[in-house]
Structure formats: C-alpha cells, structure tokens
GROMACS .gro file of C-alpha atoms in nm:
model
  247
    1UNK     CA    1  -2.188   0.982   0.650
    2UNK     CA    2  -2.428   1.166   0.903
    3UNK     CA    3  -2.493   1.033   1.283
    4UNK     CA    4  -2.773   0.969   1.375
    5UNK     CA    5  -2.900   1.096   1.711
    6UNK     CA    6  -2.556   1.039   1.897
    7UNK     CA    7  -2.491   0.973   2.230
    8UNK     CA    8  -2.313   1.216   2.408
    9UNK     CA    9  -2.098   1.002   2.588
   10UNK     CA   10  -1.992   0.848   2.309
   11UNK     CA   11  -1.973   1.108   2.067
   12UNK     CA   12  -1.592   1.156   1.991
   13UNK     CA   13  -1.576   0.789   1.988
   14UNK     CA   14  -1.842   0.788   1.735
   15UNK     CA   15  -1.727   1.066   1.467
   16UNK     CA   16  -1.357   0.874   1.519
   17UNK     CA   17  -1.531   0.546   1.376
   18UNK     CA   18  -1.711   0.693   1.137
   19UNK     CA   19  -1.329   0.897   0.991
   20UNK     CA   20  -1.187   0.553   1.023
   21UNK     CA   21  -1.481   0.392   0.823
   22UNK     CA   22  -1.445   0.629   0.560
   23UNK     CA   23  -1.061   0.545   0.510
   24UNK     CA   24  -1.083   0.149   0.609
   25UNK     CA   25  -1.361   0.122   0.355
   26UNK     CA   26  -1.154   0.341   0.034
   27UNK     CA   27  -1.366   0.595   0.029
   28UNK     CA   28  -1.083   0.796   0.164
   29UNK     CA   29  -0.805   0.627  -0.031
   30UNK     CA   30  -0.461   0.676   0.104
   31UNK     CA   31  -0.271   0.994   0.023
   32UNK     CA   32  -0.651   1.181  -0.048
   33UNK     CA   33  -0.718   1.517   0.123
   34UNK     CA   34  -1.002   1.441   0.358
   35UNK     CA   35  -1.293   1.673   0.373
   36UNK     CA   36  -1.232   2.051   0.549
   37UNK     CA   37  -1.319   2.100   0.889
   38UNK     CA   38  -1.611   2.268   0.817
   39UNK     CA   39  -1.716   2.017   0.604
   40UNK     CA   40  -1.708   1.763   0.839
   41UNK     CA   41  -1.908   1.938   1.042
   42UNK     CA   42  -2.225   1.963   0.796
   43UNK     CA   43  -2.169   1.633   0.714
   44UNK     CA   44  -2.175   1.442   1.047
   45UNK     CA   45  -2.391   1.734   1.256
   46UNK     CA   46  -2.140   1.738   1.480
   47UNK     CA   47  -1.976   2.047   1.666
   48UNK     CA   48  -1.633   2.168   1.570
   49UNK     CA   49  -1.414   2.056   1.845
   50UNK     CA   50  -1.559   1.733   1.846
   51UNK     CA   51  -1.440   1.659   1.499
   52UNK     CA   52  -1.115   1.846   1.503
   53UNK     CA   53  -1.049   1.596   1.841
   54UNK     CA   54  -1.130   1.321   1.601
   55UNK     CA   55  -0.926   1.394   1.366
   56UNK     CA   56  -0.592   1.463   1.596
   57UNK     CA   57  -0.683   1.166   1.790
   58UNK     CA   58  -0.634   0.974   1.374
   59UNK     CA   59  -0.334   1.186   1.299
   60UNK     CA   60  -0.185   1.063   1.643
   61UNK     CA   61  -0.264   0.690   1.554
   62UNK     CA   62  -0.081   0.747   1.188
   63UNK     CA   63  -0.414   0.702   0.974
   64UNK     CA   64  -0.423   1.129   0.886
   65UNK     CA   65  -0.144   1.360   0.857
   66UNK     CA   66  -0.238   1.739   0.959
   67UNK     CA   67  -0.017   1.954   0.675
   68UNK     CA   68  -0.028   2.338   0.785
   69UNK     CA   69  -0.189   2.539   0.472
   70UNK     CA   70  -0.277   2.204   0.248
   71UNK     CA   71  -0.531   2.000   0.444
   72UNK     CA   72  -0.519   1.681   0.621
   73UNK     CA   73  -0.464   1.356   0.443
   74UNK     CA   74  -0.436   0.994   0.422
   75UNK     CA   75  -0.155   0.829   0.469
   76UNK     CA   76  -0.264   0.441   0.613
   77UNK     CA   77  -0.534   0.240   0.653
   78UNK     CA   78  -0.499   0.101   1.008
   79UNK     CA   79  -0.330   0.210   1.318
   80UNK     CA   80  -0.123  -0.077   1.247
   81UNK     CA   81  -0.025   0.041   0.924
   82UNK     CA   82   0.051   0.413   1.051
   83UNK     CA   83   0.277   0.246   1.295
   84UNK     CA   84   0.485  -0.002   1.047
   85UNK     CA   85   0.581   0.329   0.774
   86UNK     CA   86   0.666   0.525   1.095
   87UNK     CA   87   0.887   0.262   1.176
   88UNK     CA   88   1.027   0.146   0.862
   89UNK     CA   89   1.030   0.473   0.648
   90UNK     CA   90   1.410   0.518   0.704
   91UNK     CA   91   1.510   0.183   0.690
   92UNK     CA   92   1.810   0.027   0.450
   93UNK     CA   93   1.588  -0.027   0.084
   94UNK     CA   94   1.817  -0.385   0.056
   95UNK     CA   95   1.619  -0.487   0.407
   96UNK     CA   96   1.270  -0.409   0.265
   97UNK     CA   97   1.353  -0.603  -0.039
   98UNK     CA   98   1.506  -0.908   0.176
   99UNK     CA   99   1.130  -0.875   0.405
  100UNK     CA  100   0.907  -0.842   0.096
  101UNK     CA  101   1.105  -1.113  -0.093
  102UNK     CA  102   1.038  -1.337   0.239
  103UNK     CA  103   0.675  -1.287   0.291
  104UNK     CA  104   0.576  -1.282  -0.091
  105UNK     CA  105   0.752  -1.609  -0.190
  106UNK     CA  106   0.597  -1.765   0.129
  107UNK     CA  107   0.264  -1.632   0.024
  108UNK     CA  108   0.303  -1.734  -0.338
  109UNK     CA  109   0.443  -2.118  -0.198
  110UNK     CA  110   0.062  -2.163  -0.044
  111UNK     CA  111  -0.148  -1.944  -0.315
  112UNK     CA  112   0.019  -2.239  -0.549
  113UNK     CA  113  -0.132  -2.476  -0.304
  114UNK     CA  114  -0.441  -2.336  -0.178
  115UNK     CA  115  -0.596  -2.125  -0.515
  116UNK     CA  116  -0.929  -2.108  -0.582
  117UNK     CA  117  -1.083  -2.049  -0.972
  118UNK     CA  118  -1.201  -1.692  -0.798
  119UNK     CA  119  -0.821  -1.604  -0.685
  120UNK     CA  120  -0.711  -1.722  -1.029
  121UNK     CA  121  -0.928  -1.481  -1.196
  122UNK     CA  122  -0.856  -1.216  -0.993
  123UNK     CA  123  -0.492  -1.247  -1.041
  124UNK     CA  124  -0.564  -1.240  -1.450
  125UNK     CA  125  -0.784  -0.921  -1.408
  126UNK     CA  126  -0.511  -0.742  -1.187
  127UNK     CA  127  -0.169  -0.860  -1.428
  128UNK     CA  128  -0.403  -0.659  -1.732
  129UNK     CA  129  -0.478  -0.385  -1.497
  130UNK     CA  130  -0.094  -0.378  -1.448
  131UNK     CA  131   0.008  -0.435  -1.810
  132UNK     CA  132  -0.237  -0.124  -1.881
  133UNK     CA  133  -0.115   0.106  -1.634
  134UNK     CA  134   0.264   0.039  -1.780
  135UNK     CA  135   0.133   0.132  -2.116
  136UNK     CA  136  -0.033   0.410  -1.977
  137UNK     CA  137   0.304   0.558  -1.862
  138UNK     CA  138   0.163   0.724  -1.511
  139UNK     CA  139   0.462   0.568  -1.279
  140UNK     CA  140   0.177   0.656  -0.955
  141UNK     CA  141  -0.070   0.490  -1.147
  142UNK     CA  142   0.193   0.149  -1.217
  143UNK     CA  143   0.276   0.145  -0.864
  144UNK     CA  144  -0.078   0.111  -0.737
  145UNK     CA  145  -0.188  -0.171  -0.982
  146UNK     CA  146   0.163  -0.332  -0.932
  147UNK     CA  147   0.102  -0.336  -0.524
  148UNK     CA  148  -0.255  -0.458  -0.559
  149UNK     CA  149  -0.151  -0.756  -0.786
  150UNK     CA  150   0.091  -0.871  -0.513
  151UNK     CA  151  -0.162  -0.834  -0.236
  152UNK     CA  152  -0.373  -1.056  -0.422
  153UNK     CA  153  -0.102  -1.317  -0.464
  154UNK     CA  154  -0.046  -1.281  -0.108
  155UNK     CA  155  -0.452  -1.305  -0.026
  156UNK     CA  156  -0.430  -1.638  -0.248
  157UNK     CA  157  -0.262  -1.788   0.027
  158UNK     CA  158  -0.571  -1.796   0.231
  159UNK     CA  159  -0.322  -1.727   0.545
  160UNK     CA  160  -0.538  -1.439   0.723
  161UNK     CA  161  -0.258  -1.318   0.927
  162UNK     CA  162  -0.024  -1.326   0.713
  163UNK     CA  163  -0.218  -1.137   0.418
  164UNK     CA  164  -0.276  -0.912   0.709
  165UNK     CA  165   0.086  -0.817   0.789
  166UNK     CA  166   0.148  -0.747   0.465
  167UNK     CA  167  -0.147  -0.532   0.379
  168UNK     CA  168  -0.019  -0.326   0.715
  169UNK     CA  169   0.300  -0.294   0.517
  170UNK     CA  170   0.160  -0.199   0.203
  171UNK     CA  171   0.283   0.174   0.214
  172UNK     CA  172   0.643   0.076   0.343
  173UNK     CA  173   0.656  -0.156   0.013
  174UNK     CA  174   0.473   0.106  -0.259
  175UNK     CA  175   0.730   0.379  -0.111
  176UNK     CA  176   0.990   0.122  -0.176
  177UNK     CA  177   0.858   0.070  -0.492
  178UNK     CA  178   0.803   0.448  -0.565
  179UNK     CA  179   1.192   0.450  -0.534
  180UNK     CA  180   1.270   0.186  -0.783
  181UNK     CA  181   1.043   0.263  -1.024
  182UNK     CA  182   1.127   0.674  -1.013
  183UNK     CA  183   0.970   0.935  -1.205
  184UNK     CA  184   0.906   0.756  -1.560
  185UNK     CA  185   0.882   0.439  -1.697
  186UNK     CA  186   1.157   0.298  -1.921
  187UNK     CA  187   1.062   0.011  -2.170
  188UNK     CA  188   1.416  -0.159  -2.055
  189UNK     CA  189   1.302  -0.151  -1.703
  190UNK     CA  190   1.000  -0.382  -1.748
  191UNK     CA  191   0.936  -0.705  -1.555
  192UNK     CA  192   0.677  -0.990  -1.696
  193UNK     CA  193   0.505  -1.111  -1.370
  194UNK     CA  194   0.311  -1.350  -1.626
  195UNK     CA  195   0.512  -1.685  -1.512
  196UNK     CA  196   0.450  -1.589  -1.146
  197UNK     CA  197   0.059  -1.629  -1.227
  198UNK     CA  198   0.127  -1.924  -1.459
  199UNK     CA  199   0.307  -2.119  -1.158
  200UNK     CA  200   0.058  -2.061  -0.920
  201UNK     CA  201  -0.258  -2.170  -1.176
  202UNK     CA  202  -0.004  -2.499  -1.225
  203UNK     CA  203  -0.008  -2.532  -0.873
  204UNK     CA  204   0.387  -2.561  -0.893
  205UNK     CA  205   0.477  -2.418  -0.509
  206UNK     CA  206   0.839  -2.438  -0.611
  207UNK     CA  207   0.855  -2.248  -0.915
  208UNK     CA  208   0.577  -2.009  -0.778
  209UNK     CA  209   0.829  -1.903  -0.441
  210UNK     CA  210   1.094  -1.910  -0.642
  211UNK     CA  211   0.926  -1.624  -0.880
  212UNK     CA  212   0.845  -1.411  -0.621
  213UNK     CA  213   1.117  -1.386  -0.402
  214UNK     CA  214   1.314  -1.274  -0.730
  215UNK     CA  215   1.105  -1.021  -0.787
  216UNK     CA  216   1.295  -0.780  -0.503
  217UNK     CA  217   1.616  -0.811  -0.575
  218UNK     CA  218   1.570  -0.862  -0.997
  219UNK     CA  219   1.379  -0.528  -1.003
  220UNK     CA  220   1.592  -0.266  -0.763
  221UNK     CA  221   1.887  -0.092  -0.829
  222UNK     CA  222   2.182  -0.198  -0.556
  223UNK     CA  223   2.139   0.157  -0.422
  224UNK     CA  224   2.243   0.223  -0.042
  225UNK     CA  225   2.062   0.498  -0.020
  226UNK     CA  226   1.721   0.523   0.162
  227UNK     CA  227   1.403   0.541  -0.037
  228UNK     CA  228   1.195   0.885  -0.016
  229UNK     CA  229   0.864   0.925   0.052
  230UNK     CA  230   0.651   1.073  -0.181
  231UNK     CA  231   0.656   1.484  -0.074
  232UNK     CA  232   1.000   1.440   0.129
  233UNK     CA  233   1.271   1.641   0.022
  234UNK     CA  234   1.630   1.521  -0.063
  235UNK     CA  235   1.547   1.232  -0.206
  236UNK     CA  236   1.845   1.009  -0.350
  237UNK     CA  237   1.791   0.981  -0.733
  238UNK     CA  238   1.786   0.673  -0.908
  239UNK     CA  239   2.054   0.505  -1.022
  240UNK     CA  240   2.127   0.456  -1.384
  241UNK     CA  241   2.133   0.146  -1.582
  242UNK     CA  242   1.967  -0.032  -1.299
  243UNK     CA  243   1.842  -0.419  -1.381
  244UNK     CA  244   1.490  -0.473  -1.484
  245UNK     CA  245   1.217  -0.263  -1.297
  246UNK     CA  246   0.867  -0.302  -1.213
  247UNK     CA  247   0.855  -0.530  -0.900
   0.00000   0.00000   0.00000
C-alpha cells in the first residue's frame, strides 16, 4: 500500500484514499482492527500526523471507529454506510424488518425477471456457503454468509441503485440479524431459503417476492426491544421460543 512520490498538496487527501481503498476493496473487512499508527507510517512513508489526520478525518465520516486502549476498527464500507447505522442503530427492530422485507421482496420480484445463468450460480454457491456455516455452528460466521446470500439476491435484480442502498444498509440489517439469531444456533430455529432460489431460477416474480418479504417477519422474535450492536452493553436478550430463525 506505499505512495509513491506524493504530492504535498495532496498528501492527506492521498493517504485518506488509499485507508478507504483498503476497506472499500475487503482488505480491511468490517469490524477488523486496522494497522497501528506506526504501522501505517512504514507502510505508506508518510509522517505521523498526516496519517493520524487520515484516519480521524475516516472515523468522522463513520468508515473507522477510534477505541481508546484497543485500536481503531472497521465498522462500514462507505461514508454512506457509516451514516445509515448511525442513524438507524436505535431504531424499533419491527421497522428494520418492515424496510428489509420491502426492499428484498422488490429485489427478489426483478432478480426473478432479470437473472442471468452467472447470478443463478452464484446464488447456489452462497445457499451451500450458508448451509455450511449453520452446520458449522459459529452464529458470526452464519450471519455473514446469510447477509451475503441476500445481497446477491438483491444484486440479481440488476437495479444499481437499489443494490446500492441496500449494501449501505448492510450493517443496520446483520446487527438486526445478530439480534435474532443470538449467541447459538438452535436446530428449531432454522429457515430453508432453498424455495427463494428455486422461484427466482423459475422466473416466478410472484412466488419469488412473496418468499422474501416473509423472510423478516417468519424469522424474528416479536420483541420490542432494540437490537444491540455487537460490543454494546445492555443488550435485550432473546426471547424464548421465538418462530423459525435464520433470516
């Protein structure tokens, strides 16, 4: 990630794009601990202040967060992003599920529609990579695959904003999903997403919409409490002999 021979007037701008790079790209994948100051420093040949002014100048656009004695980490991949779980983080969990049920069952209406063989296999790929991380029992790792499986659905849709809304949203939805899922995974809270793929491969736009906007409200508990963000204490628990999990 070094710069090469820099311009000094456009230095800070520089070593901010090349941070943002790192984290638009995955190489920095949201909630990783970015490299130390120092190491920053070797790595870009940059002075000190110039990269600790890059980095507050992320942390103010809500792509870093600066913890005190832990290190400064991801926590979205656009300024866009940062913005949306600032906004939404405390907001009624029955809302997010009425917004994600809206956008995915729109998204899955046209990936019926517009699906190419490349989406299709994509979509296979990612419902294995999700069947495999349930079996796996790591609840982080089930939320991850889940979320990128409904991304793609959504990116089947070939609608560019609208796959871009909701990948700005992604970390308001995965710490809504965090919530549902909780700690461990429970074979009674399992949810097939097999007939949402099905639909769309039949081209059915119907059946396909009607799958996914189920998906919300079929997987969450009717809790009224607010979902926590991963690290937050207080937390509500979750509820008990909720309906079928796994969004």
């Amino acid at each position: 990630m070094p710069l090469s021979h820099p311009r000094r007037s456009a230095l800070s701008e520089q070593v901010i794009a090349a941070l943002r790079n790192q984290i638009t790209s995955g190489e920095w994948p949201i909630g990783s601990r970015i490299p130390t100051e120092p190491e920053l420093v070797e790595q870009l040949g940059v002075a000190r202040n110039t990269v600790r002014e890059a980095v507050r100048a992320l942390a103010h656009n809500g792509l870093l967060d600066i913890r005190q004695g832990s290190g400064t980490y991801v926590v979205a991949t656009s300024e866009l992003a940062g913005v949306m779980q600032r906004r939404f983080t405390d907001s009624d969990p029955n809302h997010i599920a009425e917004l994600r049920s809206a956008l995915e069952s729109s998204a899955a209406r046209l990936a019926a529609e517009r699906r190419t063989e490349k989406d299709l296999k994509q979509l296979d790929a990612l419902l294995v990579r999700r069947e495999e991380a349930w079996a796996s029992g790591d609840a982080e790792a089930f939320v991850a695959a889940d979320a990128t499986f409904h991304l793609a659905v959504v990116a089947a849709s070939h609608n560019d904003p609208m796959t871009a809304v909701y990948a700005d949203l992604s970390e308001v939805l995965r710490d809504w999903l965090r919530w549902d899922v909780g700690e461990e995974l429970t074979p009674e809270t399992y949810m097939d997403h097999a007939r949402l793929v099905d639909a769309i491969r039949a081209g059915d736009r119907e059946a396909a919409a009607a799958e996914a906007a189920s998906y919300p409200f079929t997987c969450r508990p009717d809790h009224p409490s607010r979902p926590s963000r991963p690290g937050r204490p207080g937390g509500p628990d979750r509820q008990q002999g909720a309906a079928a999990s796994g969004g």
